[in-house]
Amino acid sequence: MTRKIKVLDTTLRDGEQTPGVSLTPNRKLEIAKVLDDLGVDVIEAGTAIASDGEKEGMRLIAKQGLKAEVLSFARILQKDIDAAMECGVDGIFLVAPTSDLHIKYKLNSTRDEVLKKVEECVQYCRKHGLVVDLCTEDGSRSDLKFLLKVRNLAAELKADRFTLADTVGVMTPEKMSVLVSRLVDKSKIPVGIHCHDDFGMATANTLAAVVAGASMVDVTVNGLGERAGNACLDEVVVGLKLLYGFNVGVDPKKILSVSEFVEKTCGIPVPPNKAVIGENAFTHEAGIHVDGILKKPETYEPISPDFLGAKRTFVLGKHAGLKAVKKILEDEGFKMNDDQVSEVFRQVKYLGDKGKHVTSVDLESIANTVLGLEHKRALKLEELVAVAGNKFTPTASVKLRINGIEVLSAGTGTGPVDAAINAIKAATKDVPFELVEYHVDAISGGTDAVVKILVKLKTKDRIVTAEGVGSDIILASVDAMVNGLNSIMVHSK
Ligand code: MN
């Protein structure tokens, strides 16, 4: 199956309807540019009629000269199409409700009235040289005869595409297969598919629709979208390519960076166990799995990390096997004999059984001890003062000893922890690193709880994880940072 399947990305329209997401015009433009570079065929950039900011964003995107076709969402109302035209977009994602439920209760209208408006709007778009993607809202719960009538009308009026929307995500792959087969049968225009994930079926339904003959898929980055979200770009693209062998223009090696960019820009985190793009997708902990992967990656990697330009990582814990520990030690540059590796392994297991994350700093410290090397510390915290309250900007000052030299610095932040970390960053500004994760766990309950802080620091070639533990959250955070930075500084010498 080498049929070409086109990708319509609606992160900037349906994705922006995610609760809690609102983007400025410039942010929308930045996302549109990365989507274009990723290789999507169509960008649904927003709803021009919605607001002045939305119009401004769409104007910026439309005049950017992207390779992708740029569409605006519009209801079957001329004023919506006029607003889109003012922004200079290539075309309209024209949405017509087709289920009786929507026609009667939402529009207080009739099927005939909907047909009339569709006709007027498609003709209006054609007259103005706009591309028209006619989308049937709640199409999956519509009467098939009526859907076919709308499709035939769209084709007669020379709309460019007919899209079936499973607006509330109630389809199953079996039903989708039957319905889309009917919609593509004798269709004079391409059929697109737009799925939502209310039952966790958006990807499966989208793939089933393509196998049944749909030739365009609507997706969002990270599966953003109303309620449970839309079909996600990563799963749909990787599924189409690797499970079915379809031809898709998106570059798989750019999917992860686009996902990260949208995650940061929209502020909606991707769960670690998310398929394809989750942090754990190429991370292996269990001993038997790591052993298998070291022998032949295909044993436990259905998607090769190379396909996505991802990096395989092994993490240590109580499931870790001896071979994994040996491999990680080698990767970290330790030269050890079998007895020494076994001793490190024993200590890793011991920590894992105590419920501790074995961080890369822990491993380094264990290995150095086993090798009889003194664990070098380039950085030492000597003093920490942090103040906060409703009358002050949270401020912190630190006294550090860096390679024997005393360094004083201060920082402000959104709270005392942020201020203290900013003070450390200021003191170590010559060390190239980025704090990519900060995580707090309360080990015991109550306000006097012992907290465990986990930080991930990214340098050019590796990610260092480090922990700080204590009942003072500010001090534990600073300790975690100092531990991580020590590892970076010792390595970079
Ligand atoms: Mn939708």
Short mmCIF file of C-alpha atoms and ligand atoms in Angstrom, two decimals:
data_model
loop_
_atom_site.label_atom_id
_atom_site.label_comp_id
_atom_site.label_asym_id
_atom_site.label_seq_id
_atom_site.Cartn_x
_atom_site.Cartn_y
_atom_site.Cartn_z
CA MET A 1 0.00 0.00 0.00
CA THR A 2 1.94 3.01 -1.17
CA ARG A 3 -1.03 5.31 -1.55
CA LYS A 4 -0.13 8.89 -0.61
CA ILE A 5 -1.97 10.02 2.50
CA LYS A 6 -2.14 13.73 3.18
CA VAL A 7 -1.92 15.17 6.67
CA LEU A 8 -4.05 18.10 7.86
CA ASP A 9 -2.78 19.44 11.16
CA THR A 10 -5.35 21.21 13.31
CA THR A 11 -3.19 21.91 16.39
CA LEU A 12 -3.80 25.62 15.86
CA ARG A 13 -7.60 25.24 15.69
CA ASP A 14 -8.95 22.10 17.36
CA GLY A 15 -5.75 21.80 19.45
CA GLU A 16 -6.08 25.36 20.68
CA GLN A 17 -9.57 24.44 21.91
CA THR A 18 -7.84 22.27 24.54
CA PRO A 19 -8.95 23.49 27.98
CA GLY A 20 -6.23 25.81 29.28
CA VAL A 21 -4.54 26.53 25.96
CA SER A 22 -4.54 29.99 24.42
CA LEU A 23 -1.87 31.18 22.01
CA THR A 24 -0.74 34.65 21.01
CA PRO A 25 -0.53 35.45 17.27
CA ASN A 26 3.26 35.15 17.31
CA ARG A 27 3.18 31.80 19.09
CA LYS A 28 0.74 30.54 16.48
CA LEU A 29 3.09 31.64 13.75
CA GLU A 30 6.02 29.83 15.40
CA ILE A 31 4.00 26.62 15.59
CA ALA A 32 2.84 26.99 11.96
CA LYS A 33 6.47 27.28 10.85
CA VAL A 34 7.57 24.10 12.64
CA LEU A 35 4.53 22.24 11.28
CA ASP A 36 5.43 23.34 7.76
CA ASP A 37 9.01 22.22 8.26
CA LEU A 38 7.72 18.90 9.62
CA GLY A 39 6.03 18.34 6.27
CA VAL A 40 2.30 18.47 6.96
CA ASP A 41 0.24 19.12 3.80
CA VAL A 42 -2.44 21.36 5.29
CA ILE A 43 -2.50 23.63 8.36
CA GLU A 44 -5.86 24.55 9.83
CA ALA A 45 -4.61 27.73 11.45
CA GLY A 46 -7.59 28.84 13.52
CA THR A 47 -11.03 30.42 13.34
CA ALA A 48 -10.77 33.87 11.78
CA ILE A 49 -14.16 35.05 13.04
CA ALA A 50 -13.29 34.22 16.68
CA SER A 51 -11.29 37.32 17.68
CA ASP A 52 -8.97 40.07 16.50
CA GLY A 53 -5.96 38.19 17.90
CA GLU A 54 -6.99 35.10 16.00
CA LYS A 55 -7.26 37.12 12.78
CA GLU A 56 -3.85 38.64 13.40
CA GLY A 57 -2.29 35.18 13.90
CA MET A 58 -3.90 33.84 10.74
CA ARG A 59 -2.75 36.85 8.75
CA LEU A 60 0.83 36.31 9.93
CA ILE A 61 0.67 32.64 8.98
CA ALA A 62 -1.02 33.27 5.61
CA LYS A 63 1.61 35.74 4.44
CA GLN A 64 4.51 33.54 5.53
CA GLY A 65 4.58 31.71 2.19
CA LEU A 66 4.52 28.24 3.75
CA LYS A 67 4.59 25.13 1.59
CA ALA A 68 1.50 23.84 3.40
CA GLU A 69 -2.00 24.94 2.44
CA VAL A 70 -3.40 27.25 5.14
CA LEU A 71 -7.09 27.00 6.08
CA SER A 72 -9.43 28.80 8.45
CA PHE A 73 -12.29 27.09 10.21
CA ALA A 74 -15.71 28.53 9.25
CA ARG A 75 -19.28 27.66 10.06
CA ILE A 76 -21.73 27.59 7.16
CA LEU A 77 -22.09 31.36 7.44
CA GLN A 78 -20.90 33.91 4.92
CA LYS A 79 -19.53 36.22 7.65
CA ASP A 80 -17.19 33.42 8.83
CA ILE A 81 -15.87 33.00 5.29
CA ASP A 82 -15.47 36.77 4.88
CA ALA A 83 -13.41 36.96 8.08
CA ALA A 84 -11.17 34.16 6.79
CA MET A 85 -10.74 35.86 3.43
CA GLU A 86 -9.60 39.07 5.13
CA CYS A 87 -6.67 37.09 6.53
CA GLY A 88 -5.54 35.91 3.13
CA VAL A 89 -5.77 32.17 3.81
CA ASP A 90 -5.73 29.60 0.99
CA GLY A 91 -9.05 28.09 1.91
CA ILE A 92 -11.80 27.16 4.30
CA PHE A 93 -12.38 24.21 6.58
CA LEU A 94 -16.14 24.54 6.22
CA VAL A 95 -18.00 22.76 8.95
CA ALA A 96 -21.61 21.71 8.48
CA PRO A 97 -23.41 19.76 11.21
CA THR A 98 -25.06 16.72 9.63
CA SER A 99 -26.53 14.69 12.48
CA ASP A 100 -30.17 15.29 13.37
CA LEU A 101 -29.05 15.79 16.96
CA HIS A 102 -26.88 18.76 15.97
CA ILE A 103 -29.21 20.10 13.29
CA LYS A 104 -32.25 20.07 15.51
CA TYR A 105 -30.89 20.94 18.96
CA LYS A 106 -27.82 23.00 18.18
CA LEU A 107 -28.91 24.83 15.03
CA ASN A 108 -32.68 24.60 15.49
CA SER A 109 -32.70 23.97 11.76
CA THR A 110 -33.55 21.28 9.21
CA ARG A 111 -31.59 19.03 6.84
CA ASP A 112 -32.86 21.02 3.85
CA GLU A 113 -31.73 24.26 5.41
CA VAL A 114 -28.25 22.79 6.03
CA LEU A 115 -28.04 21.64 2.40
CA LYS A 116 -29.04 25.12 1.25
CA LYS A 117 -26.37 26.79 3.39
CA VAL A 118 -23.72 24.31 2.30
CA GLU A 119 -24.57 25.08 -1.31
CA GLU A 120 -24.41 28.85 -0.76
CA CYS A 121 -21.16 28.69 1.19
CA VAL A 122 -19.31 26.31 -1.13
CA GLN A 123 -20.35 28.43 -4.12
CA TYR A 124 -19.24 31.58 -2.31
CA CYS A 125 -15.83 30.04 -1.57
CA ARG A 126 -15.43 28.83 -5.16
CA LYS A 127 -16.34 32.25 -6.48
CA HIS A 128 -13.52 33.73 -4.40
CA GLY A 129 -11.01 31.08 -5.42
CA LEU A 130 -10.80 29.48 -1.97
CA VAL A 131 -10.01 25.83 -1.39
CA VAL A 132 -12.98 24.15 0.34
CA ASP A 133 -12.71 21.20 2.70
CA LEU A 134 -16.32 20.43 3.58
CA CYS A 135 -16.41 18.76 6.98
CA THR A 136 -19.51 17.03 8.34
CA GLU A 137 -19.72 17.79 12.03
CA ASP A 138 -21.00 14.80 14.03
CA GLY A 139 -20.86 12.97 10.70
CA SER A 140 -20.36 9.62 12.43
CA ARG A 141 -23.81 9.90 14.06
CA SER A 142 -25.54 11.12 10.90
CA ASP A 143 -27.94 9.28 8.64
CA LEU A 144 -25.90 7.65 5.86
CA LYS A 145 -28.31 8.71 3.12
CA PHE A 146 -28.02 12.33 4.21
CA LEU A 147 -24.22 12.11 4.44
CA LEU A 148 -24.08 10.79 0.88
CA LYS A 149 -26.37 13.61 -0.23
CA VAL A 150 -24.01 16.17 1.33
CA ARG A 151 -21.01 14.44 -0.24
CA ASN A 152 -22.60 14.44 -3.69
CA LEU A 153 -23.55 18.07 -3.33
CA ALA A 154 -19.99 18.96 -2.30
CA ALA A 155 -18.62 17.10 -5.32
CA GLU A 156 -21.10 18.71 -7.71
CA LEU A 157 -20.14 22.16 -6.43
CA LYS A 158 -16.47 21.26 -6.87
CA ALA A 159 -15.48 21.38 -3.22
CA ASP A 160 -11.93 20.06 -2.91
CA ARG A 161 -12.55 17.49 -0.20
CA PHE A 162 -15.26 15.88 1.88
CA THR A 163 -14.29 15.16 5.50
CA LEU A 164 -16.10 12.87 7.90
CA ALA A 165 -15.85 14.04 11.51
CA ASP A 166 -16.27 11.67 14.44
CA THR A 167 -16.81 14.77 16.54
CA VAL A 168 -17.48 13.01 19.83
CA GLY A 169 -15.21 10.02 19.28
CA VAL A 170 -17.83 7.29 19.32
CA MET A 171 -16.69 5.26 16.33
CA THR A 172 -15.02 1.86 16.38
CA PRO A 173 -12.58 0.67 13.72
CA GLU A 174 -15.16 -1.83 12.40
CA LYS A 175 -17.91 0.78 12.02
CA MET A 176 -15.42 3.25 10.55
CA SER A 177 -14.35 0.74 7.96
CA VAL A 178 -17.94 0.19 6.80
CA LEU A 179 -18.89 3.87 6.82
CA VAL A 180 -15.80 5.18 5.04
CA SER A 181 -16.06 2.43 2.42
CA ARG A 182 -19.53 3.75 1.59
CA LEU A 183 -18.33 7.37 1.53
CA VAL A 184 -15.39 6.75 -0.79
CA ASP A 185 -17.42 4.48 -3.07
CA LYS A 186 -18.13 6.41 -6.29
CA SER A 187 -16.96 9.64 -4.64
CA LYS A 188 -15.74 12.22 -7.11
CA ILE A 189 -13.70 14.03 -4.44
CA PRO A 190 -11.14 12.82 -1.89
CA VAL A 191 -12.46 11.85 1.53
CA GLY A 192 -10.77 13.02 4.74
CA ILE A 193 -11.16 11.77 8.30
CA HIS A 194 -11.32 13.77 11.56
CA CYS A 195 -11.37 11.73 14.79
CA HIS A 196 -11.60 12.49 18.49
CA ASP A 197 -10.26 10.39 21.33
CA ASP A 198 -13.12 10.17 23.83
CA PHE A 199 -12.86 6.37 23.96
CA GLY A 200 -9.13 6.29 23.25
CA MET A 201 -9.92 5.14 19.70
CA ALA A 202 -8.90 8.17 17.62
CA THR A 203 -5.76 6.60 16.18
CA ALA A 204 -7.35 3.20 15.53
CA ASN A 205 -10.38 4.83 13.89
CA THR A 206 -8.23 7.11 11.75
CA LEU A 207 -6.12 4.19 10.51
CA ALA A 208 -9.26 2.12 9.81
CA ALA A 209 -10.68 5.02 7.76
CA VAL A 210 -7.50 5.25 5.69
CA VAL A 211 -7.44 1.51 5.04
CA ALA A 212 -11.08 1.85 3.89
CA GLY A 213 -10.10 4.56 1.41
CA ALA A 214 -9.79 7.94 3.15
CA SER A 215 -6.86 9.90 1.80
CA MET A 216 -6.45 12.75 4.26
CA VAL A 217 -6.07 12.53 8.04
CA ASP A 218 -6.81 15.34 10.50
CA VAL A 219 -4.45 15.28 13.48
CA THR A 220 -2.99 17.47 16.21
CA VAL A 221 0.47 17.49 17.76
CA ASN A 222 0.47 15.57 21.07
CA GLY A 223 -3.22 14.77 20.53
CA LEU A 224 -4.28 18.17 21.83
CA GLY A 225 -7.91 19.08 21.29
CA GLU A 226 -11.27 19.47 22.94
CA ARG A 227 -12.05 17.08 25.81
CA ALA A 228 -9.88 13.97 25.32
CA GLY A 229 -8.32 15.52 22.23
CA ASN A 230 -7.91 14.67 18.55
CA ALA A 231 -6.09 11.85 16.81
CA CYS A 232 -2.42 12.55 17.48
CA LEU A 233 -0.03 13.23 14.67
CA ASP A 234 2.76 11.03 15.97
CA GLU A 235 0.70 7.83 16.34
CA VAL A 236 -1.19 8.31 13.08
CA VAL A 237 1.90 9.06 11.01
CA VAL A 238 4.03 6.30 12.53
CA GLY A 239 1.12 3.84 12.30
CA LEU A 240 0.43 4.70 8.65
CA LYS A 241 4.09 4.33 7.75
CA LEU A 242 5.24 1.38 9.84
CA LEU A 243 2.12 -0.72 10.34
CA TYR A 244 0.63 -0.21 6.88
CA GLY A 245 3.38 1.14 4.65
CA PHE A 246 1.48 4.18 3.40
CA ASN A 247 3.32 7.12 1.89
CA VAL A 248 3.15 10.16 4.21
CA GLY A 249 5.03 13.42 3.67
CA VAL A 250 5.79 14.08 7.37
CA ASP A 251 9.45 13.61 8.32
CA PRO A 252 9.46 11.13 11.25
CA LYS A 253 12.81 12.44 12.48
CA LYS A 254 11.24 15.82 13.24
CA ILE A 255 8.21 14.50 15.15
CA LEU A 256 9.86 14.49 18.59
CA SER A 257 11.22 18.02 18.39
CA VAL A 258 7.87 19.37 17.17
CA SER A 259 6.13 17.52 19.99
CA GLU A 260 8.51 19.05 22.54
CA PHE A 261 8.09 22.50 21.05
CA VAL A 262 4.30 22.31 21.23
CA GLU A 263 4.46 20.83 24.73
CA LYS A 264 6.47 23.83 25.91
CA THR A 265 4.50 26.42 23.96
CA CYS A 266 1.08 25.15 24.99
CA GLY A 267 2.03 24.07 28.52
CA ILE A 268 0.26 20.71 28.29
CA PRO A 269 2.72 17.96 29.32
CA VAL A 270 3.04 14.70 27.38
CA PRO A 271 2.66 11.73 29.76
CA PRO A 272 5.87 9.68 30.09
CA ASN A 273 4.10 6.48 29.00
CA LYS A 274 2.51 8.04 25.89
CA ALA A 275 3.03 5.97 22.71
CA VAL A 276 5.77 7.11 20.30
CA ILE A 277 6.59 10.48 21.89
CA GLY A 278 6.48 9.71 25.63
CA GLU A 279 9.75 9.93 27.51
CA ASN A 280 9.58 6.21 28.30
CA ALA A 281 8.90 5.10 24.72
CA PHE A 282 12.57 4.23 24.20
CA THR A 283 13.57 3.72 27.83
CA HIS A 284 14.19 0.26 29.17
CA GLU A 285 14.51 -0.75 32.77
CA ALA A 286 13.71 -4.43 33.25
CA GLY A 287 16.74 -6.71 33.19
CA ILE A 288 15.47 -9.30 30.70
CA HIS A 289 14.40 -6.62 28.23
CA VAL A 290 17.71 -4.83 28.33
CA ASP A 291 19.53 -8.11 27.83
CA GLY A 292 17.36 -8.84 24.77
CA ILE A 293 17.91 -5.39 23.32
CA LEU A 294 21.65 -5.60 23.71
CA LYS A 295 21.54 -8.88 21.74
CA LYS A 296 19.04 -7.73 19.10
CA PRO A 297 17.08 -4.44 19.44
CA GLU A 298 14.03 -5.79 17.58
CA THR A 299 13.31 -8.13 20.51
CA TYR A 300 11.70 -5.30 22.48
CA GLU A 301 11.71 -2.31 20.15
CA PRO A 302 8.80 -2.41 17.69
CA ILE A 303 9.77 1.10 16.53
CA SER A 304 13.46 1.67 16.03
CA PRO A 305 14.63 4.79 17.88
CA ASP A 306 16.59 5.67 14.70
CA PHE A 307 13.33 5.95 12.76
CA LEU A 308 12.38 8.94 14.94
CA GLY A 309 15.90 10.12 15.64
CA ALA A 310 15.28 9.19 19.29
CA LYS A 311 17.86 8.03 21.77
CA ARG A 312 17.51 4.68 23.49
CA THR A 313 18.09 4.90 27.23
CA PHE A 314 18.50 2.33 29.96
CA VAL A 315 17.50 3.22 33.49
CA LEU A 316 18.52 1.49 36.64
CA GLY A 317 16.23 0.25 39.35
CA LYS A 318 15.43 -2.96 41.15
CA HIS A 319 14.59 -4.67 37.84
CA ALA A 320 18.01 -3.89 36.42
CA GLY A 321 20.03 -6.81 35.14
CA LEU A 322 23.79 -7.26 35.36
CA LYS A 323 24.25 -6.80 31.63
CA ALA A 324 22.37 -3.50 31.65
CA VAL A 325 24.53 -2.18 34.47
CA LYS A 326 27.65 -3.28 32.60
CA LYS A 327 26.47 -1.59 29.39
CA ILE A 328 25.60 1.66 31.13
CA LEU A 329 28.96 1.72 32.94
CA GLU A 330 30.71 1.23 29.60
CA ASP A 331 28.62 3.98 28.00
CA GLU A 332 29.54 6.29 30.88
CA GLY A 333 33.22 5.60 30.26
CA PHE A 334 34.07 3.42 33.28
CA LYS A 335 36.63 0.70 32.71
CA MET A 336 35.82 -2.11 35.14
CA ASN A 337 36.50 -5.81 35.52
CA ASP A 338 33.67 -8.30 36.11
CA ASP A 339 34.07 -8.28 39.90
CA GLN A 340 33.84 -4.52 40.03
CA VAL A 341 30.76 -4.50 37.79
CA SER A 342 29.16 -7.12 40.06
CA GLU A 343 29.78 -4.93 43.09
CA VAL A 344 28.19 -1.89 41.42
CA PHE A 345 25.29 -4.14 40.40
CA ARG A 346 24.81 -5.31 44.00
CA GLN A 347 24.65 -1.72 45.26
CA VAL A 348 22.23 -0.64 42.52
CA LYS A 349 19.88 -3.49 43.48
CA TYR A 350 20.18 -2.53 47.14
CA LEU A 351 19.16 1.07 46.42
CA GLY A 352 16.41 -0.07 44.04
CA ASP A 353 14.93 -2.31 46.74
CA LYS A 354 14.81 0.70 49.06
CA GLY A 355 12.58 2.40 46.52
CA LYS A 356 15.24 4.87 45.46
CA HIS A 357 15.67 6.18 41.93
CA VAL A 358 19.18 5.26 40.96
CA THR A 359 20.26 8.44 39.24
CA SER A 360 23.24 8.80 36.95
CA VAL A 361 24.98 10.73 39.73
CA ASP A 362 24.36 7.83 42.15
CA LEU A 363 25.79 5.37 39.65
CA GLU A 364 28.83 7.53 39.11
CA SER A 365 29.40 7.83 42.82
CA ILE A 366 29.01 4.05 43.37
CA ALA A 367 31.36 3.31 40.48
CA ASN A 368 33.96 5.77 41.70
CA THR A 369 33.85 4.25 45.18
CA VAL A 370 34.18 0.72 43.80
CA LEU A 371 37.12 1.80 41.66
CA GLY A 372 38.70 3.37 44.72
CA LEU A 373 38.66 6.78 43.10
CA GLU A 374 37.83 9.69 45.26
CA HIS A 375 34.57 11.20 44.13
CA LYS A 376 35.68 14.58 42.94
CA ARG A 377 33.45 17.49 43.77
CA ALA A 378 33.96 20.65 41.80
CA LEU A 379 31.09 22.44 43.45
CA LYS A 380 30.21 22.77 47.12
CA LEU A 381 27.35 24.65 48.75
CA GLU A 382 28.53 26.69 51.74
CA GLU A 383 25.59 28.96 52.47
CA LEU A 384 22.00 29.36 51.37
CA VAL A 385 19.59 32.12 52.38
CA ALA A 386 16.10 32.33 50.91
CA VAL A 387 13.32 34.77 51.73
CA ALA A 388 9.70 34.77 50.66
CA GLY A 389 6.43 36.22 51.82
CA ASN A 390 3.59 38.38 50.61
CA LYS A 391 5.62 41.61 50.86
CA PHE A 392 8.76 40.51 48.98
CA THR A 393 9.86 39.29 45.63
CA PRO A 394 11.13 35.80 46.52
CA THR A 395 14.90 36.16 46.70
CA ALA A 396 17.77 33.80 47.46
CA SER A 397 21.51 34.12 47.81
CA VAL A 398 24.07 31.31 47.74
CA LYS A 399 27.71 31.01 48.61
CA LEU A 400 29.34 28.27 46.56
CA ARG A 401 32.87 27.03 46.34
CA ILE A 402 33.61 26.29 42.68
CA ASN A 403 36.94 24.51 42.14
CA GLY A 404 38.11 26.01 45.43
CA ILE A 405 37.06 29.55 44.66
CA GLU A 406 34.30 31.22 46.64
CA VAL A 407 31.45 32.55 44.51
CA LEU A 408 28.53 34.58 45.83
CA SER A 409 25.40 35.13 43.84
CA ALA A 410 21.73 35.95 44.19
CA GLY A 411 18.53 35.37 42.27
CA THR A 412 14.84 36.13 42.36
CA GLY A 413 12.01 33.91 41.21
CA THR A 414 8.35 33.00 41.38
CA GLY A 415 8.97 31.39 44.78
CA PRO A 416 11.94 30.65 47.07
CA VAL A 417 12.85 27.41 45.26
CA ASP A 418 12.86 29.15 41.89
CA ALA A 419 14.89 32.01 43.38
CA ALA A 420 17.47 29.62 44.89
CA ILE A 421 17.82 27.71 41.62
CA ASN A 422 18.21 30.99 39.75
CA ALA A 423 20.95 32.00 42.19
CA ILE A 424 22.78 28.73 41.43
CA LYS A 425 22.32 29.22 37.70
CA ALA A 426 23.80 32.71 38.04
CA ALA A 427 26.81 31.36 39.94
CA THR A 428 27.44 28.63 37.36
CA LYS A 429 26.67 30.59 34.22
CA ASP A 430 29.89 29.32 32.58
CA VAL A 431 28.64 25.73 32.80
CA PRO A 432 26.49 24.92 29.76
CA PHE A 433 23.38 23.12 31.00
CA GLU A 434 19.61 23.32 30.89
CA LEU A 435 17.28 22.26 33.69
CA VAL A 436 14.81 20.09 31.78
CA GLU A 437 12.91 18.52 34.65
CA TYR A 438 12.24 19.27 38.30
CA HIS A 439 10.15 16.85 40.25
CA VAL A 440 9.09 16.76 43.92
CA ASP A 441 7.95 13.69 45.84
CA ALA A 442 6.82 13.84 49.45
CA ILE A 443 8.14 10.67 51.03
CA SER A 444 6.15 11.00 54.25
CA GLY A 445 2.92 12.89 54.88
CA GLY A 446 2.37 16.13 56.78
CA THR A 447 3.94 19.58 56.57
CA ASP A 448 7.17 18.21 58.10
CA ALA A 449 7.38 15.61 55.32
CA VAL A 450 10.70 14.50 53.94
CA VAL A 451 10.78 15.48 50.29
CA LYS A 452 12.76 13.98 47.47
CA ILE A 453 13.72 16.29 44.62
CA LEU A 454 14.71 14.86 41.27
CA VAL A 455 16.30 17.12 38.68
CA LYS A 456 17.35 16.41 35.11
CA LEU A 457 20.08 18.57 33.68
CA LYS A 458 20.81 18.47 29.98
CA THR A 459 24.24 19.18 28.57
CA LYS A 460 25.50 18.87 25.01
CA ASP A 461 25.83 15.11 24.97
CA ARG A 462 23.99 13.70 27.96
CA ILE A 463 21.27 14.03 30.54
CA VAL A 464 22.29 13.94 34.19
CA THR A 465 19.72 12.98 36.81
CA ALA A 466 20.37 13.87 40.43
CA GLU A 467 18.51 13.84 43.72
CA GLY A 468 18.33 15.89 46.87
CA VAL A 469 16.51 14.67 49.96
CA GLY A 470 15.50 16.45 53.16
CA SER A 471 12.71 18.12 55.07
CA ASP A 472 13.59 21.57 53.70
CA ILE A 473 12.35 21.73 50.12
CA ILE A 474 14.60 24.68 49.22
CA LEU A 475 17.75 23.06 50.54
CA ALA A 476 16.84 19.68 48.97
CA SER A 477 16.31 21.41 45.63
CA VAL A 478 19.65 23.18 45.86
CA ASP A 479 21.37 19.91 46.85
CA ALA A 480 19.90 18.15 43.82
CA MET A 481 21.16 20.94 41.55
CA VAL A 482 24.61 20.94 43.15
CA ASN A 483 24.86 17.13 42.82
CA GLY A 484 23.90 17.25 39.16
CA LEU A 485 26.21 20.15 38.38
CA ASN A 486 29.09 18.36 40.07
CA SER A 487 28.67 15.45 37.69
CA ILE A 488 28.58 17.79 34.68
CA MET A 489 31.62 19.75 35.82
CA VAL A 490 33.72 16.70 36.65
CA HIS A 491 32.92 15.18 33.24
CA SER A 492 33.58 18.29 31.22
CA LYS A 493 37.14 18.67 32.50
MN MN B 1 -12.85 18.43 16.02
#
